[in-house]
Tab-separated table of C-alpha atoms in Angstrom:
chain	number	residue	atom	x	y	z
E	1	UNK	CA	0.000	0.000	0.000
E	2	UNK	CA	1.236	3.486	-0.781
E	3	UNK	CA	0.507	4.744	2.719
E	4	UNK	CA	2.762	7.000	4.715
E	5	UNK	CA	4.715	5.220	7.437
E	6	UNK	CA	6.675	7.180	10.053
E	7	UNK	CA	10.299	6.173	10.094
E	8	UNK	CA	11.424	4.357	13.206
E	9	UNK	CA	14.627	5.428	14.974
E	10	UNK	CA	17.630	4.028	13.166
E	11	UNK	CA	15.722	3.703	9.892
E	12	UNK	CA	17.070	6.896	8.369
E	13	UNK	CA	17.046	6.846	4.572
E	14	UNK	CA	20.340	7.805	2.952
E	15	UNK	CA	19.744	9.969	-0.078
E	16	UNK	CA	21.125	8.455	-3.259
E	17	UNK	CA	21.453	4.940	-1.820
E	18	UNK	CA	20.574	2.570	-4.702
E	19	UNK	CA	19.223	-0.048	-2.301
E	20	UNK	CA	16.780	2.459	-0.846
E	21	UNK	CA	15.707	3.482	-4.342
E	22	UNK	CA	14.938	-0.090	-5.358
E	23	UNK	CA	13.139	-0.728	-2.084
E	24	UNK	CA	10.839	2.231	-2.697
E	25	UNK	CA	10.028	0.885	-6.151
E	26	UNK	CA	9.242	-2.522	-4.671
E	27	UNK	CA	6.912	-1.049	-2.095
E	28	UNK	CA	5.039	0.769	-4.855
E	29	UNK	CA	4.560	-2.362	-6.948
E	30	UNK	CA	1.051	-3.838	-7.239
E	31	UNK	CA	2.638	-7.132	-6.220
E	32	UNK	CA	2.760	-5.765	-2.676
E	33	UNK	CA	-0.871	-4.654	-2.748
E	34	UNK	CA	-2.914	-6.015	0.137
E	35	UNK	CA	-6.313	-6.894	-1.301
E	36	UNK	CA	-7.937	-6.921	2.124
E	37	UNK	CA	-6.881	-3.335	2.747
E	38	UNK	CA	-8.076	-2.196	-0.694
E	39	UNK	CA	-11.455	-3.855	-0.217
E	40	UNK	CA	-11.823	-2.580	3.350
E	41	UNK	CA	-11.111	0.986	2.240
E	42	UNK	CA	-13.706	0.647	-0.529
E	43	UNK	CA	-16.328	-0.439	1.999
E	44	UNK	CA	-15.390	2.416	4.338
E	45	UNK	CA	-15.795	4.903	1.494
E	46	UNK	CA	-19.164	3.356	0.617
E	47	UNK	CA	-20.349	3.606	4.231
E	48	UNK	CA	-19.281	7.254	4.499
E	49	UNK	CA	-21.047	8.144	1.255
E	50	UNK	CA	-24.193	6.282	2.305
E	51	UNK	CA	-24.299	8.047	5.688
E	52	UNK	CA	-23.910	11.428	3.983
E	53	UNK	CA	-26.723	10.682	1.539
E	54	UNK	CA	-29.058	9.477	4.284
E	55	UNK	CA	-28.601	12.730	6.208
E	56	UNK	CA	-29.373	14.814	3.124
E	57	UNK	CA	-32.431	12.987	1.766
E	58	UNK	CA	-35.947	14.400	2.265
E	59	UNK	CA	-38.664	12.620	4.268
E	60	UNK	CA	-40.324	9.867	2.259
E	61	UNK	CA	-37.184	9.099	0.263
E	62	UNK	CA	-36.118	5.489	-0.106
E	63	UNK	CA	-32.754	3.916	-0.865
E	64	UNK	CA	-32.612	0.389	-2.291
E	65	UNK	CA	-29.263	-1.425	-2.253
E	66	UNK	CA	-28.930	-4.749	-4.068
E	67	UNK	CA	-26.165	-7.257	-4.675
E	68	UNK	CA	-26.223	-7.349	-8.465
E	69	UNK	CA	-27.533	-10.843	-9.357
E	70	UNK	CA	-26.074	-10.550	-12.870
E	71	UNK	CA	-22.617	-10.603	-11.302
E	72	UNK	CA	-23.240	-12.975	-8.417
E	73	UNK	CA	-24.918	-15.633	-10.516
E	74	UNK	CA	-27.616	-16.019	-7.865
E	75	UNK	CA	-30.447	-15.841	-10.391
E	76	UNK	CA	-33.738	-15.281	-8.604
E	77	UNK	CA	-32.020	-14.837	-5.238
E	78	UNK	CA	-31.903	-11.079	-4.657
E	79	UNK	CA	-29.991	-9.942	-1.577
E	80	UNK	CA	-31.091	-6.404	-0.816
E	81	UNK	CA	-31.472	-3.763	1.879
E	82	UNK	CA	-33.978	-0.902	1.730
E	83	UNK	CA	-33.864	2.326	3.723
E	84	UNK	CA	-36.930	4.588	4.109
E	85	UNK	CA	-36.820	8.013	5.749
E	86	UNK	CA	-39.795	9.119	7.828
E	87	UNK	CA	-40.980	12.693	8.366
E	88	UNK	CA	-40.026	12.742	12.046
E	89	UNK	CA	-36.377	11.772	11.784
E	90	UNK	CA	-37.201	8.078	11.911
E	91	UNK	CA	-35.564	5.645	9.499
E	92	UNK	CA	-37.072	2.237	8.768
E	93	UNK	CA	-34.661	-0.330	7.342
E	94	UNK	CA	-35.433	-3.738	5.859
E	95	UNK	CA	-33.072	-6.554	4.871
E	96	UNK	CA	-34.168	-9.551	2.849
E	97	UNK	CA	-35.010	-12.660	4.865
E	98	UNK	CA	-35.394	-16.304	3.999
E	99	UNK	CA	-39.068	-15.934	3.092
E	100	UNK	CA	-37.993	-14.002	-0.015
E	101	UNK	CA	-35.052	-16.233	-0.929
E	102	UNK	CA	-35.301	-19.442	-2.979
E	103	UNK	CA	-34.186	-22.790	-1.606
E	104	UNK	CA	-30.435	-23.145	-1.723
E	105	UNK	CA	-29.792	-19.435	-1.214
E	106	UNK	CA	-31.345	-18.991	2.208
E	107	UNK	CA	-29.398	-17.864	5.241
E	108	UNK	CA	-28.262	-20.638	7.544
E	109	UNK	CA	-28.530	-20.461	11.321
E	110	UNK	CA	-25.125	-18.853	11.721
E	111	UNK	CA	-25.940	-16.172	9.132
E	112	UNK	CA	-29.216	-15.423	10.905
E	113	UNK	CA	-27.289	-15.150	14.176
E	114	UNK	CA	-24.900	-12.729	12.464
E	115	UNK	CA	-27.864	-10.580	11.405
E	116	UNK	CA	-29.144	-10.427	14.977
E	117	UNK	CA	-25.658	-9.597	16.248
E	118	UNK	CA	-25.494	-6.694	13.784
E	119	UNK	CA	-28.633	-5.234	15.335
E	120	UNK	CA	-31.378	-6.520	13.037
E	121	UNK	CA	-34.656	-7.692	14.537
E	122	UNK	CA	-35.996	-11.029	13.230
E	123	UNK	CA	-38.616	-10.885	10.459
E	124	UNK	CA	-41.995	-9.698	11.677
E	125	UNK	CA	-40.749	-8.196	14.942
E	126	UNK	CA	-40.455	-4.587	13.731
E	127	UNK	CA	-43.829	-3.248	12.628
E	128	UNK	CA	-44.269	-3.532	8.871
E	129	UNK	CA	-41.173	-5.675	8.309
E	130	UNK	CA	-43.144	-8.727	7.184
E	131	UNK	CA	-40.752	-11.465	6.104
E	132	UNK	CA	-37.741	-9.151	6.209
E	133	UNK	CA	-35.277	-8.387	8.967
E	134	UNK	CA	-36.119	-4.985	10.404
E	135	UNK	CA	-34.467	-2.062	12.135
E	136	UNK	CA	-35.684	1.357	13.214
E	137	UNK	CA	-33.202	4.153	13.951
E	138	UNK	CA	-32.985	7.943	13.960
E	139	UNK	CA	-31.328	10.158	11.348
E	140	UNK	CA	-28.707	11.053	13.942
E	141	UNK	CA	-27.584	7.423	13.800
E	142	UNK	CA	-26.901	7.552	10.039
E	143	UNK	CA	-23.210	6.681	10.422
E	144	UNK	CA	-23.914	3.639	12.568
E	145	UNK	CA	-26.701	2.560	10.203
E	146	UNK	CA	-24.431	2.873	7.160
E	147	UNK	CA	-21.832	0.679	8.867
E	148	UNK	CA	-24.428	-1.942	9.739
E	149	UNK	CA	-25.800	-1.990	6.195
E	150	UNK	CA	-22.282	-2.284	4.773
E	151	UNK	CA	-21.406	-5.191	7.036
E	152	UNK	CA	-24.694	-6.893	6.223
E	153	UNK	CA	-24.093	-6.694	2.491
E	154	UNK	CA	-20.449	-7.713	2.822
E	155	UNK	CA	-20.342	-10.261	5.639
E	156	UNK	CA	-23.778	-11.879	5.451
E	157	UNK	CA	-24.954	-11.454	1.858
E	158	UNK	CA	-21.478	-12.013	0.437
E	159	UNK	CA	-20.815	-8.884	-1.658
E	160	UNK	CA	-17.023	-8.980	-2.202
E	161	UNK	CA	-16.727	-5.258	-3.025
E	162	UNK	CA	-19.116	-2.263	-3.166
E	163	UNK	CA	-18.671	-2.226	-6.949
E	164	UNK	CA	-20.928	-5.290	-7.043
E	165	UNK	CA	-23.809	-3.299	-5.557
E	166	UNK	CA	-26.448	-1.363	-7.452
E	167	UNK	CA	-28.599	1.304	-5.828
E	168	UNK	CA	-31.767	3.231	-6.540
E	169	UNK	CA	-32.930	6.357	-4.700
E	170	UNK	CA	-36.486	7.646	-5.169
E	171	UNK	CA	-38.951	9.933	-3.423
E	172	UNK	CA	-42.340	9.139	-1.917
E	173	UNK	CA	-43.922	9.479	-5.368
E	174	UNK	CA	-41.507	6.849	-6.696
E	175	UNK	CA	-39.675	9.449	-8.767
E	176	UNK	CA	-35.904	8.951	-8.953
E	177	UNK	CA	-33.681	11.302	-6.953
E	178	UNK	CA	-30.281	12.224	-8.359
E	179	UNK	CA	-27.588	11.622	-5.751
E	180	UNK	CA	-23.819	11.563	-5.577
E	181	UNK	CA	-22.141	8.184	-6.168
E	182	UNK	CA	-22.129	5.789	-3.225
E	183	UNK	CA	-18.469	4.898	-3.456
E	184	UNK	CA	-18.017	2.350	-6.216
E	185	UNK	CA	-21.641	1.163	-6.086
E	186	UNK	CA	-23.521	1.957	-9.285
E	187	UNK	CA	-26.972	3.385	-9.973
E	188	UNK	CA	-29.446	0.693	-10.923
E	189	UNK	CA	-30.020	2.306	-14.328
E	190	UNK	CA	-26.388	1.507	-15.139
E	191	UNK	CA	-26.490	-2.050	-13.799
E	192	UNK	CA	-26.299	-3.542	-17.274
E	193	UNK	CA	-23.446	-1.304	-18.378
E	194	UNK	CA	-20.669	-3.781	-17.752
E	195	UNK	CA	-17.558	-4.006	-19.852
E	196	UNK	CA	-19.441	-6.233	-22.295
E	197	UNK	CA	-20.426	-3.024	-24.061
E	198	UNK	CA	-19.533	-2.263	-27.658
E	199	UNK	CA	-15.807	-1.461	-27.684
E	200	UNK	CA	-16.192	0.536	-30.891
E	201	UNK	CA	-18.718	2.783	-29.166
E	202	UNK	CA	-16.469	3.291	-26.153
E	203	UNK	CA	-13.447	3.913	-28.357
E	204	UNK	CA	-15.295	6.552	-30.358
E	205	UNK	CA	-16.283	8.296	-27.127
E	206	UNK	CA	-12.722	8.158	-25.819
E	207	UNK	CA	-11.268	9.521	-29.050
E	208	UNK	CA	-13.824	12.309	-29.168
E	209	UNK	CA	-12.983	13.302	-25.613
E	210	UNK	CA	-9.256	13.216	-26.314
E	211	UNK	CA	-9.308	14.965	-29.679
E	212	UNK	CA	-6.715	17.709	-29.621
E	213	UNK	CA	-5.723	16.836	-26.060
E	214	UNK	CA	-2.486	14.955	-26.716
E	215	UNK	CA	-0.769	17.193	-24.172
E	216	UNK	CA	-2.909	15.800	-21.347
E	217	UNK	CA	-1.089	13.912	-18.624
E	218	UNK	CA	-1.184	10.131	-18.924
E	219	UNK	CA	-3.357	9.838	-15.824
E	220	UNK	CA	-5.997	12.144	-17.317
E	221	UNK	CA	-6.008	10.266	-20.608
E	222	UNK	CA	-6.451	6.949	-18.802
E	223	UNK	CA	-9.343	8.342	-16.755
E	224	UNK	CA	-10.971	9.552	-19.979
E	225	UNK	CA	-10.750	6.096	-21.545
E	226	UNK	CA	-11.963	4.225	-18.456
E	227	UNK	CA	-14.894	6.596	-17.919
E	228	UNK	CA	-15.871	6.152	-21.585
E	229	UNK	CA	-15.847	2.385	-21.134
E	230	UNK	CA	-18.009	2.674	-18.027
E	231	UNK	CA	-20.310	5.277	-19.612
E	232	UNK	CA	-19.704	7.730	-16.795
E	233	UNK	CA	-17.791	10.957	-16.307
E	234	UNK	CA	-14.132	11.026	-15.334
E	235	UNK	CA	-15.107	12.858	-12.129
E	236	UNK	CA	-17.280	9.918	-11.042
E	237	UNK	CA	-14.465	7.377	-11.157
E	238	UNK	CA	-13.526	6.033	-7.761
E	239	UNK	CA	-9.807	6.089	-6.993
E	240	UNK	CA	-8.495	4.344	-3.878
E	241	UNK	CA	-5.600	5.378	-1.633
E	242	UNK	CA	-3.138	3.640	-3.959
E	243	UNK	CA	-4.345	5.743	-6.874
E	244	UNK	CA	-5.994	2.704	-8.482
E	245	UNK	CA	-9.237	2.957	-10.441
E	246	UNK	CA	-11.551	0.068	-9.582
E	247	UNK	CA	-13.676	-1.433	-12.348
E	248	UNK	CA	-16.270	-4.141	-11.937
E	249	UNK	CA	-16.419	-6.259	-15.069
E	250	UNK	CA	-18.963	-9.050	-14.821
E	251	UNK	CA	-17.865	-11.173	-11.860
E	252	UNK	CA	-14.291	-9.856	-11.958
E	253	UNK	CA	-12.737	-6.878	-10.200
E	254	UNK	CA	-10.128	-5.049	-12.265
E	255	UNK	CA	-7.804	-2.290	-11.070
E	256	UNK	CA	-6.048	0.255	-13.292
E	257	UNK	CA	-2.907	1.986	-12.022
E	258	UNK	CA	-0.934	4.722	-13.797
E	259	UNK	CA	2.832	4.956	-13.349
E	260	UNK	CA	4.954	7.956	-14.252
E	261	UNK	CA	8.477	6.528	-14.342
E	262	UNK	CA	8.524	4.779	-16.685
E	263	UNK	CA	5.157	5.813	-18.196
E	264	UNK	CA	3.050	2.688	-17.791
E	265	UNK	CA	-0.546	1.650	-17.160
E	266	UNK	CA	-0.912	-1.547	-15.149
E	267	UNK	CA	-4.196	-3.453	-15.469
E	268	UNK	CA	-4.417	-6.075	-12.739
E	269	UNK	CA	-7.030	-8.267	-11.089
E	270	UNK	CA	-7.265	-10.593	-8.066
E	271	UNK	CA	-7.789	-14.074	-9.475
E	272	UNK	CA	-7.810	-16.086	-6.263
E	273	UNK	CA	-7.721	-15.089	-2.606
E	274	UNK	CA	-7.079	-16.817	0.725
E	275	UNK	CA	-4.692	-19.237	-0.966
E	276	UNK	CA	-1.721	-20.938	0.669
E	277	UNK	CA	1.437	-20.325	-1.385
E	278	UNK	CA	3.221	-23.568	-2.246
E	279	UNK	CA	6.056	-24.523	-4.534
E	280	UNK	CA	3.534	-26.238	-6.801
E	281	UNK	CA	1.513	-23.022	-7.032
E	282	UNK	CA	4.544	-20.924	-7.994
E	283	UNK	CA	5.531	-23.488	-10.618
E	284	UNK	CA	2.009	-23.398	-12.050
E	285	UNK	CA	1.907	-19.596	-12.155
E	286	UNK	CA	5.294	-19.513	-13.882
E	287	UNK	CA	4.107	-22.071	-16.426
E	288	UNK	CA	0.899	-20.133	-17.163
E	289	UNK	CA	2.804	-16.833	-17.398
E	290	UNK	CA	5.166	-18.320	-19.968
E	291	UNK	CA	2.156	-19.188	-22.120
E	292	UNK	CA	0.777	-15.659	-21.996
E	293	UNK	CA	1.776	-13.410	-24.932
E	294	UNK	CA	1.834	-10.472	-22.527
E	295	UNK	CA	1.325	-10.034	-18.812
E	296	UNK	CA	2.050	-12.233	-15.822
E	297	UNK	CA	0.568	-14.133	-12.901
E	298	UNK	CA	2.010	-13.841	-9.401
E	299	UNK	CA	1.109	-14.553	-5.783
E	300	UNK	CA	1.526	-12.168	-2.884
E	301	UNK	CA	-0.238	-11.702	0.456
E	302	UNK	CA	-2.204	-14.960	-0.084
E	303	UNK	CA	-3.689	-13.556	-3.315
E	304	UNK	CA	-3.015	-14.615	-6.896
E	305	UNK	CA	-2.986	-11.605	-9.220
E	306	UNK	CA	-3.024	-11.299	-13.000
E	307	UNK	CA	-1.382	-8.242	-14.552
E	308	UNK	CA	-1.174	-6.818	-18.067
E	309	UNK	CA	0.956	-3.711	-18.734
E	310	UNK	CA	0.078	-1.018	-21.264
E	311	UNK	CA	2.801	1.331	-22.505
E	312	UNK	CA	2.348	4.943	-21.464
E	313	UNK	CA	4.514	6.402	-24.218
E	314	UNK	CA	2.488	6.893	-27.399
E	315	UNK	CA	-0.503	5.821	-25.336
E	316	UNK	CA	-3.282	4.179	-27.345
E	317	UNK	CA	-6.820	3.977	-25.971
E	318	UNK	CA	-7.391	0.670	-27.798
E	319	UNK	CA	-4.494	-0.965	-25.954
E	320	UNK	CA	-5.942	-0.097	-22.556
E	321	UNK	CA	-9.453	-1.151	-23.526
E	322	UNK	CA	-8.271	-4.490	-24.860
E	323	UNK	CA	-6.133	-5.052	-21.753
E	324	UNK	CA	-9.195	-4.576	-19.541
E	325	UNK	CA	-11.270	-6.842	-21.768
E	326	UNK	CA	-8.583	-9.544	-21.826
E	327	UNK	CA	-8.101	-9.251	-18.063
E	328	UNK	CA	-11.808	-9.844	-17.508
E	329	UNK	CA	-11.786	-13.047	-19.532
E	330	UNK	CA	-8.476	-14.158	-18.054
E	331	UNK	CA	-9.651	-13.763	-14.467
E	332	UNK	CA	-12.899	-15.565	-15.243
E	333	UNK	CA	-11.061	-18.501	-16.816
E	334	UNK	CA	-8.135	-18.855	-14.441
E	335	UNK	CA	-9.999	-18.541	-11.157
E	336	UNK	CA	-11.921	-21.756	-11.812
E	337	UNK	CA	-8.820	-23.632	-13.006
E	338	UNK	CA	-6.597	-22.563	-10.112
E	339	UNK	CA	-9.339	-22.916	-7.524
E	340	UNK	CA	-9.935	-26.515	-8.543
E	341	UNK	CA	-6.237	-27.324	-8.231
E	342	UNK	CA	-5.080	-25.204	-5.292
E	343	UNK	CA	-8.219	-24.217	-3.351
E	344	UNK	CA	-8.603	-20.699	-1.983
E	345	UNK	CA	-11.505	-18.460	-2.911
E	346	UNK	CA	-12.442	-16.833	-6.157
E	347	UNK	CA	-12.892	-13.089	-5.686
E	348	UNK	CA	-16.584	-13.514	-6.353
E	349	UNK	CA	-17.410	-17.182	-5.977
E	350	UNK	CA	-20.674	-17.757	-4.141
E	351	UNK	CA	-19.821	-21.400	-3.572
E	352	UNK	CA	-16.473	-20.501	-2.010
E	353	UNK	CA	-17.909	-18.694	0.994
E	354	UNK	CA	-16.785	-20.456	4.190
E	355	UNK	CA	-19.446	-22.563	5.802
E	356	UNK	CA	-20.541	-21.639	9.292
E	357	UNK	CA	-21.606	-25.217	9.952
E	358	UNK	CA	-21.024	-28.677	8.602
E	359	UNK	CA	-22.130	-28.884	4.970
E	360	UNK	CA	-24.709	-31.535	5.811
E	361	UNK	CA	-26.476	-29.388	8.383
E	362	UNK	CA	-29.883	-27.984	7.502
E	363	UNK	CA	-29.541	-24.448	6.094
E	364	UNK	CA	-32.893	-23.065	7.217
E	365	UNK	CA	-32.673	-20.548	10.020
E	366	UNK	CA	-35.116	-20.388	12.914
E	367	UNK	CA	-36.577	-17.093	11.676
E	368	UNK	CA	-38.557	-17.501	8.437
């Protein structure tokens, strides 16, 4: 992580020391990126944005947050949380319960216990909650509510990153309300705007935006291309503390990082997480990398990453777009292959979530 660390006594850096120079480069490499930290920061940003929006919405407004089923592969199982603001500072919150989930996707006893521990009341306990978990708080508790909702979506419903969430905000007349982005979560109207879009269309938009702007810094040009691919504005792109742009592409999470010296754009994606590094794994990654015409596979901090570089000199929008497209397919193909051979968890693999109980135990919770 490119965070600032105070130097401990005796750790003085000697200017011009080649070893120190190479160490600083190593620390700035994506190979040292801690996926847990990146994901945690994304959820913190989402929670802060959600709390801010809740405080600013008028009475009667509703916020619907949903784990995008097109990415999760859960089909008819829709994991969602709804937030409704009352006219007296009251906020009613609902989270989907087992009554609304199909067999095979229902919360087990441990997951239900997690919901209760987070502060949710069982379905039917809070007035009007019906078959959903319920909660009633005040607007003053917006920050705490946003944290609870974030943990529910992440820890119980299994959203690996806020980018896999879609949201819709509307007033009491069911008319949409324009709001600022909720971190990397996307408005529901853009839920189908994955990177499966027409590359020619995105390229035309990127070229139009960059026409006559060859003097723009590489970072600005990259942001223009990525925003064109995502059909959003460059200002709406979410950049984490490492300076990485996060892109959700189908069931894959892709990061784009711009480097100045040498000018380079690194497109990388977590293929497998929570994996135990072994000699066999390193041999396999080396073998697969040798077969790739460009890019590499590597393991660091119990995460297998795939990376494809794009030259920054004479930068071409098509090269970046194709790198992102290739990375999406690569991550989707390799995660299954490596998971079957070495275990771990795919970044978004519903079946890889750790079981709270023995697999043979009945999944139905006591609250239905």
